[in-house]
Amino acid sequence: MFTAQISHVVIEKMQKIVGAAHVLADEENLYKYSHDETEDLSFLPDIVVKPATAAEVSQIMQFCSAEGIPVTARGAGTGLSGAALPIYKGILLSMERLNNILNIDDKNFQALVEPGVIVQVLQEATIEKGLFYPVDPASKGSCTIGGNIAQSAGGLRAVKYGTTRDNILNLEVVLPTGEIIWTGANVLKYSTGYNLTQLMVGSEGTLGIVTKAVVKLRPYPSYNLVMLVPFTTATQACEAVNAIFMAGITPSCLEFMEREALEWAIAYTGSSIPLPAHIQAHLLIELDGNDMELLLKEAEQLYQVVNTYDVGDILLGESFQQKEELWALRRKIPYAVRHNSVYKEEDTVVPRAHLPQLLKGIKEIGARYQFKSVCYGHAGDGNLHVNIIKGNMSEEEWTTKLPEGIREIFRLCVQLGGTISGEHGIGYVQKPYIDIALPEVNLAIMRGIKKVFDPKGILNPGKIF
Amino acid sequence: MFTAQISHVVIEKMQKIVGAAHVLADEENLYKYSHDETEDLSFLPDIVVKPATAAEVSQIMQFCSAEGIPVTARGAGTGLSGAALPIYKGILLSMERLNNILNIDDKNFQALVEPGVIVQVLQEATIEKGLFYPVDPASKGSCTIGGNIAQSAGGLRAVKYGTTRDNILNLEVVLPTGEIIWTGANVLKYSTGYNLTQLMVGSEGTLGIVTKAVVKLRPYPSYNLVMLVPFTTATQACEAVNAIFMAGITPSCLEFMEREALEWAIAYTGSSIPLPAHIQAHLLIELDGNDMELLLKEAEQLYQVVNTYDVGDILLGESFQQKEELWALRRKIPYAVRHNSVYKEEDTVVPRAHLPQLLKGIKEIGARYQFKSVCYGHAGDGNLHVNIIKGNMSEEEWTTKLPEGIREIFRLCVQLGGTISGEHGIGYVQKPYIDIALPEVNLAIMRGIKKVFDPKGILNPGKIF
């Protein structure tokens, strides 16, 4: 597909643009940037280039366009769909040095940030000003805003505050030609030509390189309540999710965890949270707001709703520390699963009232294809992470039989009105399944749009479609 | 640009597709569909065609693609940018018969609707089920969901609940080829290829014909408080807007009205709302929620904020009727302005803390170009409708000098981080100004996207760029 070789000329050119210290070609670094957190995939780039400004990105893109060199942008490498892997080699463009919070505008409730800013760093900086960037991926301590934009990351609070797509107002983007554009304006409503901003969000680095973002902030809610509700069956836990919304409550987080997800996280973290034998699933629920009385009222209502199901003792986070312990457990599940076995994670999403059907279907499909799954995720959004555990499966079953099982799971998602990725993106690993979600007409439109932005196809080639 | 003539063959073909009763070519009807609510523009179509199903739209598009006939879709004709005017003649595709609410899914908080559904009809149908489609244009009693989607309409509640773009989950669209696609899935988060859904919203009928929409619903808030706050200066009213947000309050509506806007509306409706001589502007504010105690607390806070300015007696809507009277006044302003004089309405939008600068700038520009303006609008979004009043201006000044003044206003918007349309769209009348908001690179990308969807350029030609 790409004929250009990375020669010394290329390396010297890159060194000239970003400085010699920021061009890496040694084995150790190439390996480091060859993988993200998607399974055990590894694709070595030819070189790693670390620009520090949009102007440098622009020069890099101009050169790579002229030479036909693939460019794959990367945030922190926490992705779960292999979207930032340089599968056609070329330049791995690490955005880690573009990591400044340029402005927090506490009058207009917006911040201007570079893509390499760690999400938690932005959260903390805004909270200091009484404001709040609400997007909260499980990996917030390491993932970057730029990566979040590329994949339209969701996370724990999307149920109340939306995903990354809903919280981006405007983007500075370097096009493959090297031209630098802003996609929109710094406003809450926009009806001035086609919406390039939300098109860019979730385009996985295939249309342009984001070099600045204007993100939307909100007033930081003064109070929250966190509770862990144990259920004797996973189906009932899923059913309760919808009952909570039907009661008029909109939690700021509403997470579902199958027993084993929590069990493994407890073992992994050494937590002392009790897990009685008859408990099969949990909901982890946060309510937030500015009025503690109202929150307590809502919690009372919520207790009434969940108590119509077969639940165990509800644990209410009493202190900041106890709340943090509950969140840490939830955030550590992916690591605990990885620690336990080779696995594949699917990012299924359906209208939330269909969660019980989705979960039931996944287990039936698992029984037929003989794989075990551990499910958890953002139930309030209908977004269920299905972790398929390799366990004792043979290598052959894993590589040949399993993809058929995954196809069935994805077909079920689509039948239920959902799709195959809610927040991780298609990237490299879901690409073989894209036909289940999108007919050829849609794919042709997407390829057409890709061509408008990137006629030579040098940006993150081989991803999505 | 278009060479095909509308011959009898075309008319007969259309009659065959939609039935003879639904193809109109008489003078009276052609005139009726030749204008919307944008100034006094009128462009006669060759014929008006009223399909009743997506399948019919598909047949129409196939035929028009083959013949190169322009197709301009139209909702209720309440648009304010001339976006639905058939400036290149051809077929005016009225979506009024596609007016069914197909499903209100009160479990998943979403509704499946056809584009011709009147917004207020959808609102009332959802409220019956305890749910709520929050997008609330001033023209909600007549405008349609389809028109709202085309222009990304905002309205009174966008400040808390977002614009149409934020409330659309999935769209069925007929492409110029006649192919029918869904743009996404019926889910709250979506990371499965490019985001075609929010690209379609606001594309003004230039990329495809929307034939079904899945809209997002929310629990209907049980209570609201409405208050009218009079200010002795318009600048202070604008400043108070930001102070309200800075105090941590997010109103469900926050409208600004210059004295004359309200004065004309009072005269137009015969209202008895008092308007003392020293009052120069008003904020009309709604708080909503499920807890009356909390609302009263918030109202108390809000009183404290606005009382730091020079305000008159605050009017609190005591009854449903009094609240409705306040809203009716606000909703009637556009009609009152029109009743008063020929005018041009600009849909300026800036980050909301810059509203005082915008208003000041508009008045300075008006003084220089000798035009009077009456401003009102969705101040909570930073979205100010600038009504330029013809009054005694000569026809020559109106047509030659005024556009320069408008250019200056738009340049000011862009300087302040805003843009030239927040919710009305570019359509026909803002097209001469698009270069102020969008550089040629952006326009080239938009033209490229247009070509992907509509290579022959038959959909709503001559709009946006």
CSV table of C-alpha atoms in Angstrom, one decimal, chain B residues 8-398:
chain,number,residue,atom,x,y,z
B,8,HIS,CA,-45.5,16.9,-18.3
B,9,VAL,CA,-43.4,13.8,-18.2
B,10,VAL,CA,-42.1,14.9,-14.8
B,11,ILE,CA,-45.5,15.9,-13.5
B,12,GLU,CA,-47.0,12.6,-14.6
B,13,LYS,CA,-44.1,10.6,-13.0
B,14,MET,CA,-44.6,12.5,-9.7
B,15,GLN,CA,-48.3,11.9,-9.9
B,16,LYS,CA,-47.7,8.2,-10.3
B,17,ILE,CA,-45.4,8.1,-7.3
B,18,VAL,CA,-47.4,10.2,-4.8
B,19,GLY,CA,-50.9,10.3,-6.3
B,20,ALA,CA,-52.3,13.1,-8.4
B,21,ALA,CA,-53.8,15.0,-5.4
B,22,HIS,CA,-50.3,15.4,-3.9
B,23,VAL,CA,-48.7,17.1,-6.9
B,24,LEU,CA,-49.4,20.9,-7.1
B,25,ALA,CA,-48.7,23.2,-9.9
B,26,ASP,CA,-51.3,25.9,-9.7
B,27,GLU,CA,-50.3,29.5,-9.2
B,28,GLU,CA,-51.8,29.9,-5.7
B,29,ASN,CA,-50.0,26.8,-4.3
B,30,LEU,CA,-46.7,27.6,-6.1
B,31,TYR,CA,-46.8,31.0,-4.4
B,32,LYS,CA,-47.7,29.5,-1.0
B,33,TYR,CA,-44.6,27.3,-1.1
B,34,SER,CA,-42.4,29.9,-2.6
B,35,HIS,CA,-41.6,31.7,0.7
B,36,ASP,CA,-40.8,31.0,4.3
B,37,GLU,CA,-40.6,33.5,7.1
B,38,THR,CA,-37.4,35.1,5.9
B,39,GLU,CA,-38.0,38.7,5.0
B,40,ASP,CA,-40.2,39.0,1.9
B,41,LEU,CA,-38.3,36.6,-0.4
B,42,SER,CA,-40.3,34.5,-2.8
B,43,PHE,CA,-39.0,31.8,-5.3
B,44,LEU,CA,-41.6,29.8,-7.2
B,45,PRO,CA,-40.9,26.1,-7.6
B,46,ASP,CA,-41.9,24.4,-10.8
B,47,ILE,CA,-44.1,22.0,-8.8
B,48,VAL,CA,-44.8,21.0,-5.2
B,49,VAL,CA,-44.7,17.3,-4.5
B,50,LYS,CA,-45.9,15.8,-1.2
B,51,PRO,CA,-44.7,12.3,-0.5
B,52,ALA,CA,-46.1,10.2,2.3
B,53,THR,CA,-43.4,7.6,2.8
B,54,ALA,CA,-39.6,7.1,2.6
B,55,ALA,CA,-40.2,4.7,-0.3
B,56,GLU,CA,-41.9,7.5,-2.3
B,57,VAL,CA,-39.1,9.9,-1.4
B,58,SER,CA,-36.7,7.3,-2.7
B,59,GLN,CA,-38.5,7.0,-6.0
B,60,ILE,CA,-38.6,10.8,-6.4
B,61,MET,CA,-34.9,11.1,-5.7
B,62,GLN,CA,-34.0,8.3,-8.1
B,63,PHE,CA,-35.9,10.0,-10.8
B,64,CYS,CA,-34.6,13.5,-10.1
B,65,SER,CA,-31.0,12.3,-9.9
B,66,ALA,CA,-31.4,10.7,-13.4
B,67,GLU,CA,-33.0,13.8,-14.8
B,68,GLY,CA,-30.9,16.4,-12.9
B,69,ILE,CA,-33.9,18.1,-11.4
B,70,PRO,CA,-33.3,20.3,-8.2
B,71,VAL,CA,-35.1,19.1,-5.1
B,72,THR,CA,-35.7,21.4,-2.2
B,73,ALA,CA,-37.2,19.8,1.0
B,74,ARG,CA,-39.4,21.9,3.2
B,75,GLY,CA,-41.0,21.5,6.6
B,76,ALA,CA,-43.5,24.1,7.7
B,77,GLY,CA,-41.8,27.1,6.1
B,78,THR,CA,-41.0,28.8,9.3
B,79,GLY,CA,-37.3,29.1,8.5
B,80,LEU,CA,-35.5,32.4,8.9
B,81,SER,CA,-32.5,32.0,6.5
B,82,GLY,CA,-34.4,31.1,3.3
B,83,ALA,CA,-33.0,27.6,3.5
B,84,ALA,CA,-36.2,26.0,2.1
B,85,LEU,CA,-36.6,28.3,-0.8
B,86,PRO,CA,-36.4,26.7,-4.3
B,87,ILE,CA,-34.1,29.3,-5.7
B,88,TYR,CA,-33.2,27.1,-8.8
B,89,LYS,CA,-36.9,26.1,-9.2
B,90,GLY,CA,-37.4,22.3,-9.7
B,91,ILE,CA,-39.3,20.3,-7.2
B,92,LEU,CA,-40.4,21.6,-3.8
B,93,LEU,CA,-40.6,18.5,-1.7
B,94,SER,CA,-43.0,19.2,1.1
B,95,MET,CA,-42.6,16.8,4.0
B,96,GLU,CA,-46.0,17.7,5.6
B,97,ARG,CA,-47.6,14.3,5.0
B,98,LEU,CA,-44.8,12.5,6.7
B,99,ASN,CA,-46.3,13.6,10.0
B,100,ASN,CA,-46.7,10.5,12.2
B,101,ILE,CA,-45.3,9.9,15.7
B,102,LEU,CA,-44.5,6.3,15.1
B,103,ASN,CA,-43.4,5.3,18.6
B,104,ILE,CA,-42.8,6.8,22.0
B,105,ASP,CA,-40.5,4.3,23.8
B,106,ASP,CA,-41.1,5.3,27.4
B,107,LYS,CA,-38.6,2.7,28.6
B,108,ASN,CA,-35.7,3.9,26.5
B,109,PHE,CA,-36.6,7.6,26.6
B,110,GLN,CA,-36.7,7.9,22.8
B,111,ALA,CA,-39.3,8.6,20.1
B,112,LEU,CA,-39.4,7.6,16.5
B,113,VAL,CA,-41.0,10.3,14.5
B,114,GLU,CA,-41.5,11.4,10.9
B,115,PRO,CA,-40.0,14.8,9.9
B,116,GLY,CA,-43.4,16.5,9.3
B,117,VAL,CA,-44.4,16.2,13.0
B,118,ILE,CA,-45.0,19.6,14.5
B,119,VAL,CA,-42.7,20.1,17.5
B,120,GLN,CA,-45.4,21.1,19.9
B,121,VAL,CA,-47.4,18.0,19.0
B,122,LEU,CA,-44.4,15.8,19.8
B,123,GLN,CA,-43.8,17.8,23.1
B,124,GLU,CA,-47.4,17.2,24.2
B,125,ALA,CA,-47.4,13.5,23.2
B,126,THR,CA,-44.3,12.9,25.2
B,127,ILE,CA,-45.4,14.9,28.2
B,128,GLU,CA,-48.5,12.7,28.4
B,129,LYS,CA,-46.0,9.8,29.1
B,130,GLY,CA,-44.1,11.8,31.7
B,131,LEU,CA,-41.3,12.5,29.2
B,132,PHE,CA,-40.1,15.5,27.4
B,133,TYR,CA,-38.6,16.5,24.0
B,134,PRO,CA,-37.0,19.7,25.3
B,135,VAL,CA,-36.1,21.5,22.0
B,136,ASP,CA,-38.5,24.5,22.1
B,137,PRO,CA,-38.2,27.0,19.2
B,138,ALA,CA,-40.3,30.1,19.5
B,139,SER,CA,-42.3,28.8,16.5
B,140,LYS,CA,-43.0,25.4,18.1
B,141,GLY,CA,-46.7,25.5,17.4
B,142,SER,CA,-46.0,25.4,13.6
B,143,CYS,CA,-42.4,24.3,12.9
B,144,THR,CA,-41.6,20.7,12.3
B,145,ILE,CA,-39.0,18.3,13.6
B,146,GLY,CA,-37.6,17.9,10.1
B,147,GLY,CA,-37.1,21.6,9.6
B,148,ASN,CA,-35.5,21.7,13.1
B,149,ILE,CA,-33.1,19.0,12.1
B,150,ALA,CA,-32.2,20.7,8.8
B,151,GLN,CA,-31.3,24.0,10.6
B,152,SER,CA,-30.2,22.5,14.0
B,153,ALA,CA,-32.8,24.7,15.6
B,154,GLY,CA,-32.2,25.8,19.2
B,155,GLY,CA,-35.0,27.7,20.9
B,156,LEU,CA,-35.8,28.7,24.4
B,157,ARG,CA,-34.5,25.6,26.3
B,158,ALA,CA,-31.2,25.0,24.6
B,159,VAL,CA,-29.4,26.6,27.4
B,160,LYS,CA,-30.1,23.6,29.7
B,161,TYR,CA,-31.1,20.9,27.2
B,162,GLY,CA,-29.1,21.6,24.1
B,163,THR,CA,-30.1,22.3,20.5
B,164,THR,CA,-31.7,19.8,18.1
B,165,ARG,CA,-28.2,18.5,17.3
B,166,ASP,CA,-27.9,17.4,20.9
B,167,ASN,CA,-31.3,15.6,21.0
B,168,ILE,CA,-31.1,13.5,17.8
B,169,LEU,CA,-29.9,9.9,18.2
B,170,ASN,CA,-30.4,8.5,14.7
B,171,LEU,CA,-31.8,9.4,11.3
B,172,GLU,CA,-33.3,7.6,8.4
B,173,VAL,CA,-32.2,9.5,5.3
B,174,VAL,CA,-32.9,9.1,1.6
B,175,LEU,CA,-29.8,9.9,-0.4
B,176,PRO,CA,-29.9,11.5,-3.9
B,177,THR,CA,-29.4,8.0,-5.4
B,178,GLY,CA,-32.7,6.9,-3.7
B,179,GLU,CA,-30.8,4.7,-1.3
B,180,ILE,CA,-32.2,4.7,2.2
B,181,ILE,CA,-29.8,4.7,5.1
B,182,TRP,CA,-29.8,5.0,8.9
B,183,THR,CA,-27.0,7.3,10.0
B,184,GLY,CA,-26.3,5.7,13.4
B,185,ALA,CA,-28.0,3.6,16.0
B,186,ASN,CA,-30.7,4.2,18.7
B,187,VAL,CA,-28.1,4.7,21.4
B,188,LEU,CA,-26.8,7.4,23.7
B,189,LYS,CA,-23.2,6.8,22.8
B,190,TYR,CA,-21.8,6.0,19.4
B,191,SER,CA,-18.2,5.3,18.3
B,192,THR,CA,-18.8,3.1,15.2
B,193,GLY,CA,-17.3,5.0,12.3
B,194,TYR,CA,-17.8,8.6,11.4
B,195,ASN,CA,-20.7,10.5,13.0
B,196,LEU,CA,-23.1,10.9,10.1
B,197,THR,CA,-26.0,11.7,12.4
B,198,GLN,CA,-24.8,15.1,13.8
B,199,LEU,CA,-23.3,15.9,10.3
B,200,MET,CA,-26.8,15.6,8.8
B,201,VAL,CA,-28.3,17.8,11.5
B,202,GLY,CA,-27.8,21.4,10.4
B,203,SER,CA,-26.9,20.4,6.8
B,204,GLU,CA,-30.0,22.3,5.6
B,205,GLY,CA,-31.3,19.6,3.2
B,206,THR,CA,-28.2,19.6,1.1
B,207,LEU,CA,-27.0,16.1,1.9
B,208,GLY,CA,-30.1,13.9,2.0
B,209,ILE,CA,-33.8,13.9,2.9
B,210,VAL,CA,-34.6,13.0,6.5
B,211,THR,CA,-37.6,10.6,6.5
B,212,LYS,CA,-37.5,9.4,10.1
B,213,ALA,CA,-35.7,10.6,13.3
B,214,VAL,CA,-35.1,8.9,16.6
B,215,VAL,CA,-35.1,11.7,19.2
B,216,LYS,CA,-33.9,11.6,22.7
B,217,LEU,CA,-36.4,12.2,25.5
B,218,ARG,CA,-35.9,13.1,29.2
B,219,PRO,CA,-38.1,12.9,32.3
B,220,TYR,CA,-40.5,15.8,32.3
B,221,PRO,CA,-39.6,18.2,35.1
B,222,SER,CA,-42.5,18.4,37.5
B,223,TYR,CA,-42.1,22.1,38.4
B,224,ASN,CA,-41.0,25.4,37.0
B,225,LEU,CA,-40.7,29.0,38.1
B,226,VAL,CA,-40.9,31.8,35.6
B,227,MET,CA,-39.8,35.3,36.3
B,228,LEU,CA,-39.5,38.6,34.4
B,229,VAL,CA,-36.6,40.8,35.6
B,230,PRO,CA,-36.6,44.4,34.4
B,231,PHE,CA,-33.2,46.2,34.1
B,232,THR,CA,-32.5,49.9,33.8
B,233,THR,CA,-29.8,49.3,31.2
B,234,ALA,CA,-29.4,46.6,28.5
B,235,THR,CA,-25.7,46.2,29.3
B,236,GLN,CA,-26.5,45.3,32.9
B,237,ALA,CA,-29.1,42.8,31.8
B,238,CYS,CA,-26.4,41.2,29.6
B,239,GLU,CA,-23.9,41.2,32.4
B,240,ALA,CA,-26.4,39.6,34.8
B,241,VAL,CA,-26.7,36.7,32.4
B,242,ASN,CA,-23.2,35.6,33.1
B,243,ALA,CA,-23.5,36.4,36.8
B,244,ILE,CA,-26.4,33.9,37.0
B,245,PHE,CA,-24.2,31.1,35.7
B,246,MET,CA,-21.3,32.1,37.8
B,247,ALA,CA,-23.5,31.6,40.8
B,248,GLY,CA,-23.9,28.0,39.8
B,249,ILE,CA,-27.5,28.3,38.5
B,250,THR,CA,-28.4,26.7,35.2
B,251,PRO,CA,-31.8,28.1,34.2
B,252,SER,CA,-33.9,26.1,31.7
B,253,CYS,CA,-34.5,29.3,29.8
B,254,LEU,CA,-32.7,32.6,30.0
B,255,GLU,CA,-34.0,35.1,27.5
B,256,PHE,CA,-32.9,38.7,26.9
B,257,MET,CA,-35.2,41.4,25.5
B,258,GLU,CA,-34.4,45.0,24.7
B,259,ARG,CA,-37.1,47.4,25.8
B,260,GLU,CA,-38.6,47.8,22.3
B,261,ALA,CA,-38.8,44.1,21.7
B,262,LEU,CA,-41.1,43.7,24.7
B,263,GLU,CA,-42.9,47.0,24.1
B,264,TRP,CA,-43.8,46.0,20.6
B,265,ALA,CA,-44.9,42.5,21.7
B,266,ILE,CA,-47.1,44.1,24.5
B,267,ALA,CA,-48.7,46.3,21.9
B,268,TYR,CA,-49.0,43.5,19.4
B,269,THR,CA,-50.7,41.1,21.9
B,270,GLY,CA,-52.6,43.6,24.0
B,271,SER,CA,-50.9,42.4,27.1
B,272,SER,CA,-51.2,44.3,30.4
B,273,ILE,CA,-47.7,43.6,31.6
B,274,PRO,CA,-46.3,46.8,33.1
B,275,LEU,CA,-43.4,48.5,31.4
B,276,PRO,CA,-42.1,51.5,33.4
B,277,ALA,CA,-40.4,54.3,31.4
B,278,HIS,CA,-36.9,53.8,33.0
B,279,ILE,CA,-36.7,50.1,32.1
B,280,GLN,CA,-34.4,49.4,29.1
B,281,ALA,CA,-34.3,45.6,29.0
B,282,HIS,CA,-35.6,42.4,30.6
B,283,LEU,CA,-34.5,38.9,31.3
B,284,LEU,CA,-37.1,36.2,31.2
B,285,ILE,CA,-35.9,33.3,33.3
B,286,GLU,CA,-37.3,29.8,33.9
B,287,LEU,CA,-36.0,27.4,36.4
B,288,ASP,CA,-37.2,23.8,36.2
B,289,GLY,CA,-36.8,20.6,38.3
B,290,ASN,CA,-38.5,18.0,40.3
B,291,ASP,CA,-38.3,19.6,43.7
B,292,MET,CA,-40.2,22.8,44.4
B,293,GLU,CA,-38.2,23.5,47.6
B,294,LEU,CA,-35.0,23.4,45.7
B,295,LEU,CA,-36.4,25.6,42.9
B,296,LEU,CA,-37.5,28.2,45.5
B,297,LYS,CA,-34.0,28.1,47.0
B,298,GLU,CA,-32.5,28.6,43.5
B,299,ALA,CA,-35.0,31.5,42.8
B,300,GLU,CA,-33.8,33.1,46.1
B,301,GLN,CA,-30.2,32.8,45.0
B,302,LEU,CA,-31.2,34.2,41.6
B,303,TYR,CA,-32.9,37.2,43.2
B,304,GLN,CA,-29.7,37.9,45.1
B,305,VAL,CA,-27.7,37.9,41.9
B,306,VAL,CA,-29.9,40.1,39.9
B,307,ASN,CA,-30.5,42.5,42.8
B,308,THR,CA,-26.8,43.5,42.6
B,309,TYR,CA,-27.8,45.3,39.4
B,310,ASP,CA,-30.2,48.2,38.9
B,311,VAL,CA,-33.4,46.3,38.6
B,312,GLY,CA,-37.1,47.1,38.8
B,313,ASP,CA,-39.9,45.0,40.3
B,314,ILE,CA,-39.4,41.4,39.4
B,315,LEU,CA,-42.6,39.7,38.2
B,316,LEU,CA,-43.0,36.1,39.2
B,317,GLY,CA,-45.4,34.1,37.1
B,318,GLU,CA,-48.0,33.1,39.7
B,319,SER,CA,-50.2,30.8,37.7
B,320,PHE,CA,-50.0,28.6,34.7
B,321,GLN,CA,-51.9,31.4,32.8
B,322,GLN,CA,-49.5,34.1,33.9
B,323,LYS,CA,-46.5,32.0,32.9
B,324,GLU,CA,-48.1,31.4,29.5
B,325,GLU,CA,-48.7,35.1,29.0
B,326,LEU,CA,-45.0,35.8,29.7
B,327,TRP,CA,-44.0,33.1,27.2
B,328,ALA,CA,-46.5,34.3,24.6
B,329,LEU,CA,-45.0,37.7,24.8
B,330,ARG,CA,-41.5,36.3,24.1
B,331,ARG,CA,-42.8,34.1,21.4
B,332,LYS,CA,-44.6,36.9,19.7
B,333,ILE,CA,-41.6,39.3,19.4
B,334,PRO,CA,-40.7,38.2,15.9
B,335,TYR,CA,-44.3,38.8,14.7
B,336,ALA,CA,-44.5,42.1,16.5
B,337,VAL,CA,-41.2,43.2,14.9
B,338,ARG,CA,-42.5,42.2,11.5
B,339,HIS,CA,-45.7,44.0,12.1
B,340,ASN,CA,-43.8,47.2,12.9
B,341,SER,CA,-41.4,47.5,10.0
B,342,VAL,CA,-39.5,45.7,7.2
B,343,TYR,CA,-36.5,44.2,9.0
B,344,LYS,CA,-33.6,41.8,8.7
B,345,GLU,CA,-32.9,39.4,11.5
B,346,GLU,CA,-29.3,38.2,12.2
B,347,ASP,CA,-28.7,35.2,14.4
B,348,THR,CA,-25.5,36.2,16.1
B,349,VAL,CA,-23.8,33.9,18.7
B,350,VAL,CA,-20.8,34.4,20.9
B,351,PRO,CA,-19.5,32.9,24.2
B,352,ARG,CA,-22.0,34.2,26.6
B,353,ALA,CA,-19.8,36.4,28.8
B,354,HIS,CA,-19.1,38.5,25.7
B,355,LEU,CA,-22.7,39.5,25.2
B,356,PRO,CA,-22.2,43.0,26.7
B,357,GLN,CA,-19.4,43.6,24.1
B,358,LEU,CA,-21.5,42.2,21.3
B,359,LEU,CA,-24.5,44.4,22.2
B,360,LYS,CA,-22.3,47.5,22.6
B,361,GLY,CA,-20.6,46.7,19.2
B,362,ILE,CA,-23.9,46.3,17.5
B,363,LYS,CA,-25.2,49.6,18.7
B,364,GLU,CA,-21.9,51.4,17.6
B,365,ILE,CA,-22.1,49.8,14.2
B,366,GLY,CA,-25.7,50.8,13.9
B,367,ALA,CA,-24.8,54.4,14.8
B,368,ARG,CA,-22.2,54.4,12.1
B,369,TYR,CA,-24.4,52.9,9.4
B,370,GLN,CA,-27.5,54.7,10.7
B,371,PHE,CA,-29.7,51.7,11.3
B,372,LYS,CA,-31.8,51.0,14.4
B,373,SER,CA,-31.7,47.5,15.8
B,374,VAL,CA,-33.9,45.7,18.3
B,375,CYS,CA,-32.1,42.8,20.0
B,376,TYR,CA,-33.5,39.8,21.9
B,377,GLY,CA,-32.9,36.1,22.1
B,378,HIS,CA,-31.3,33.2,23.9
B,379,ALA,CA,-28.9,35.1,26.1
B,380,GLY,CA,-28.1,32.0,28.1
B,381,ASP,CA,-26.5,30.5,25.0
B,382,GLY,CA,-24.9,33.7,23.9
B,383,ASN,CA,-27.3,33.7,21.0
B,384,LEU,CA,-28.6,37.2,20.2
B,385,HIS,CA,-31.2,37.9,17.5
B,386,VAL,CA,-30.4,41.2,16.0
B,387,ASN,CA,-33.4,42.7,14.2
B,388,ILE,CA,-32.4,45.5,12.0
B,389,ILE,CA,-35.3,47.8,11.4
B,390,LYS,CA,-35.8,49.4,8.0
B,391,GLY,CA,-38.0,52.2,9.4
B,392,ASN,CA,-37.2,55.3,7.4
B,393,MET,CA,-34.1,54.0,5.6
B,394,SER,CA,-34.2,54.5,1.9
B,395,GLU,CA,-34.4,51.5,-0.4
B,396,GLU,CA,-30.8,52.3,-1.5
B,397,GLU,CA,-29.3,52.5,1.9
B,398,TRP,CA,-31.2,49.3,2.8
